[in-house]
């Protein structure tokens, strides 16, 4: 028997919704990477998809582990913070490198 067997329905439904939403946004960002043609278009879609997708998955994780461990579990917010900080910085550095290369 695992802790997920004891997860109440009122917590399982929003956690599943956030998980599906986050993974869908990450998948849409990946499709944008494949579908868009130029480099400058390609760096935009995965950045948004990974940021918003990570946020949805982190919210699902917070709900599940806070309910199963009977205490607030907030260290997943560190993951969201690191992704929120590093993704735009990476986008900016890649964009500047491509702009420098194109000149």
PDB file of C-alpha atoms in Angstrom:
ATOM      1  CA  UNK A   1       0.000   0.000   0.000  1.00  0.00           C
ATOM      2  CA  UNK A   2       1.373   3.391  -0.971  1.00  0.00           C
ATOM      3  CA  UNK A   3       0.550   6.877   0.194  1.00  0.00           C
ATOM      4  CA  UNK A   4      -1.182   7.555  -3.112  1.00  0.00           C
ATOM      5  CA  UNK A   5      -3.843   4.984  -2.216  1.00  0.00           C
ATOM      6  CA  UNK A   6      -4.904   7.253   0.647  1.00  0.00           C
ATOM      7  CA  UNK A   7      -5.008  10.435  -1.467  1.00  0.00           C
ATOM      8  CA  UNK A   8      -8.524  11.892  -1.100  1.00  0.00           C
ATOM      9  CA  UNK A   9     -10.582  12.664  -4.172  1.00  0.00           C
ATOM     10  CA  UNK A  10     -10.728  16.389  -3.379  1.00  0.00           C
ATOM     11  CA  UNK A  11      -6.928  16.515  -3.716  1.00  0.00           C
ATOM     12  CA  UNK A  12      -6.543  14.011  -6.545  1.00  0.00           C
ATOM     13  CA  UNK A  13      -8.767  15.916  -8.988  1.00  0.00           C
ATOM     14  CA  UNK A  14      -6.939  19.291  -8.848  1.00  0.00           C
ATOM     15  CA  UNK A  15      -3.558  17.532  -8.790  1.00  0.00           C
ATOM     16  CA  UNK A  16      -4.468  15.556 -11.894  1.00  0.00           C
ATOM     17  CA  UNK A  17      -5.804  18.696 -13.584  1.00  0.00           C
ATOM     18  CA  UNK A  18      -2.596  20.643 -12.868  1.00  0.00           C
ATOM     19  CA  UNK A  19      -0.497  17.692 -14.002  1.00  0.00           C
ATOM     20  CA  UNK A  20      -2.383  17.360 -17.297  1.00  0.00           C
ATOM     21  CA  UNK A  21      -2.317  21.130 -17.827  1.00  0.00           C
ATOM     22  CA  UNK A  22       1.412  21.388 -17.121  1.00  0.00           C
ATOM     23  CA  UNK A  23       2.343  18.458 -19.317  1.00  0.00           C
ATOM     24  CA  UNK A  24       0.099  19.763 -22.112  1.00  0.00           C
ATOM     25  CA  UNK A  25       1.771  23.171 -22.002  1.00  0.00           C
ATOM     26  CA  UNK A  26       5.213  21.577 -22.115  1.00  0.00           C
ATOM     27  CA  UNK A  27       4.104  19.443 -25.067  1.00  0.00           C
ATOM     28  CA  UNK A  28       2.755  22.496 -26.900  1.00  0.00           C
ATOM     29  CA  UNK A  29       6.093  24.227 -26.364  1.00  0.00           C
ATOM     30  CA  UNK A  30       7.859  21.199 -27.824  1.00  0.00           C
ATOM     31  CA  UNK A  31       5.583  21.254 -30.865  1.00  0.00           C
ATOM     32  CA  UNK A  32       6.409  24.932 -31.300  1.00  0.00           C
ATOM     33  CA  UNK A  33      10.071  24.015 -31.384  1.00  0.00           C
ATOM     34  CA  UNK A  34       9.427  21.550 -34.194  1.00  0.00           C
ATOM     35  CA  UNK A  35       6.887  23.592 -36.133  1.00  0.00           C
ATOM     36  CA  UNK A  36       8.358  27.094 -36.240  1.00  0.00           C
ATOM     37  CA  UNK A  37      10.923  27.799 -38.942  1.00  0.00           C
ATOM     38  CA  UNK A  38      13.412  30.463 -37.884  1.00  0.00           C
ATOM     39  CA  UNK A  39      15.679  30.317 -34.862  1.00  0.00           C
ATOM     40  CA  UNK A  40      14.171  33.454 -33.341  1.00  0.00           C
ATOM     41  CA  UNK A  41      10.678  31.937 -33.506  1.00  0.00           C
ATOM     42  CA  UNK A  42      11.915  28.614 -32.169  1.00  0.00           C
ATOM     43  CA  UNK A  43      13.421  29.959 -28.975  1.00  0.00           C
ATOM     44  CA  UNK A  44      10.150  31.578 -27.883  1.00  0.00           C
ATOM     45  CA  UNK A  45       7.732  28.614 -27.761  1.00  0.00           C
ATOM     46  CA  UNK A  46       9.807  26.167 -25.678  1.00  0.00           C
ATOM     47  CA  UNK A  47      10.651  28.908 -23.196  1.00  0.00           C
ATOM     48  CA  UNK A  48       7.015  29.636 -22.453  1.00  0.00           C
ATOM     49  CA  UNK A  49       6.042  25.967 -22.572  1.00  0.00           C
ATOM     50  CA  UNK A  50       8.705  24.877 -20.135  1.00  0.00           C
ATOM     51  CA  UNK A  51       8.034  27.729 -17.697  1.00  0.00           C
ATOM     52  CA  UNK A  52       4.269  27.326 -17.569  1.00  0.00           C
ATOM     53  CA  UNK A  53       4.486  23.538 -17.831  1.00  0.00           C
ATOM     54  CA  UNK A  54       6.826  23.368 -14.876  1.00  0.00           C
ATOM     55  CA  UNK A  55       4.493  25.599 -12.874  1.00  0.00           C
ATOM     56  CA  UNK A  56       1.570  23.217 -13.441  1.00  0.00           C
ATOM     57  CA  UNK A  57       3.576  20.145 -12.513  1.00  0.00           C
ATOM     58  CA  UNK A  58       4.996  21.858  -9.416  1.00  0.00           C
ATOM     59  CA  UNK A  59       1.486  22.810  -8.256  1.00  0.00           C
ATOM     60  CA  UNK A  60       0.354  19.196  -8.677  1.00  0.00           C
ATOM     61  CA  UNK A  61       3.365  18.020  -6.689  1.00  0.00           C
ATOM     62  CA  UNK A  62       2.679  20.522  -3.902  1.00  0.00           C
ATOM     63  CA  UNK A  63      -0.932  19.358  -3.609  1.00  0.00           C
ATOM     64  CA  UNK A  64      -0.133  15.630  -3.573  1.00  0.00           C
ATOM     65  CA  UNK A  65       2.761  15.723  -1.129  1.00  0.00           C
ATOM     66  CA  UNK A  66       1.148  18.273   1.189  1.00  0.00           C
ATOM     67  CA  UNK A  67      -1.926  16.063   1.532  1.00  0.00           C
ATOM     68  CA  UNK A  68      -0.107  12.729   1.842  1.00  0.00           C
ATOM     69  CA  UNK A  69       2.465  13.998   4.358  1.00  0.00           C
ATOM     70  CA  UNK A  70      -0.068  16.065   6.360  1.00  0.00           C
ATOM     71  CA  UNK A  71       2.151  19.154   6.339  1.00  0.00           C
ATOM     72  CA  UNK A  72       2.838  21.940   3.859  1.00  0.00           C
ATOM     73  CA  UNK A  73       5.480  20.885   1.368  1.00  0.00           C
ATOM     74  CA  UNK A  74       6.792  24.017  -0.274  1.00  0.00           C
ATOM     75  CA  UNK A  75      10.347  23.142  -1.318  1.00  0.00           C
ATOM     76  CA  UNK A  76       9.006  22.482  -4.832  1.00  0.00           C
ATOM     77  CA  UNK A  77       8.734  26.258  -5.099  1.00  0.00           C
ATOM     78  CA  UNK A  78      12.540  26.286  -5.296  1.00  0.00           C
ATOM     79  CA  UNK A  79      12.286  24.255  -8.497  1.00  0.00           C
ATOM     80  CA  UNK A  80       9.782  26.702  -9.942  1.00  0.00           C
ATOM     81  CA  UNK A  81      11.967  29.623  -8.911  1.00  0.00           C
ATOM     82  CA  UNK A  82      15.058  28.182 -10.559  1.00  0.00           C
ATOM     83  CA  UNK A  83      13.165  27.438 -13.778  1.00  0.00           C
ATOM     84  CA  UNK A  84      11.597  30.900 -13.746  1.00  0.00           C
ATOM     85  CA  UNK A  85      15.018  32.518 -13.395  1.00  0.00           C
ATOM     86  CA  UNK A  86      17.104  30.312 -15.680  1.00  0.00           C
ATOM     87  CA  UNK A  87      14.749  29.907 -18.647  1.00  0.00           C
ATOM     88  CA  UNK A  88      14.525  33.608 -19.625  1.00  0.00           C
ATOM     89  CA  UNK A  89      18.256  34.064 -19.048  1.00  0.00           C
ATOM     90  CA  UNK A  90      18.977  31.150 -21.375  1.00  0.00           C
ATOM     91  CA  UNK A  91      16.580  32.596 -23.959  1.00  0.00           C
ATOM     92  CA  UNK A  92      18.332  35.954 -23.784  1.00  0.00           C
ATOM     93  CA  UNK A  93      21.817  34.455 -24.106  1.00  0.00           C
ATOM     94  CA  UNK A  94      20.819  32.265 -27.051  1.00  0.00           C
ATOM     95  CA  UNK A  95      19.114  35.197 -28.768  1.00  0.00           C
ATOM     96  CA  UNK A  96      22.135  37.447 -28.335  1.00  0.00           C
ATOM     97  CA  UNK A  97      24.494  34.756 -29.591  1.00  0.00           C
ATOM     98  CA  UNK A  98      22.334  34.230 -32.687  1.00  0.00           C
ATOM     99  CA  UNK A  99      22.094  37.967 -33.291  1.00  0.00           C
ATOM    100  CA  UNK A 100      25.869  38.293 -32.993  1.00  0.00           C
ATOM    101  CA  UNK A 101      26.317  35.377 -35.410  1.00  0.00           C
ATOM    102  CA  UNK A 102      23.913  36.894 -37.966  1.00  0.00           C
ATOM    103  CA  UNK A 103      25.764  40.219 -38.098  1.00  0.00           C
TER     104      UNK A 103
END
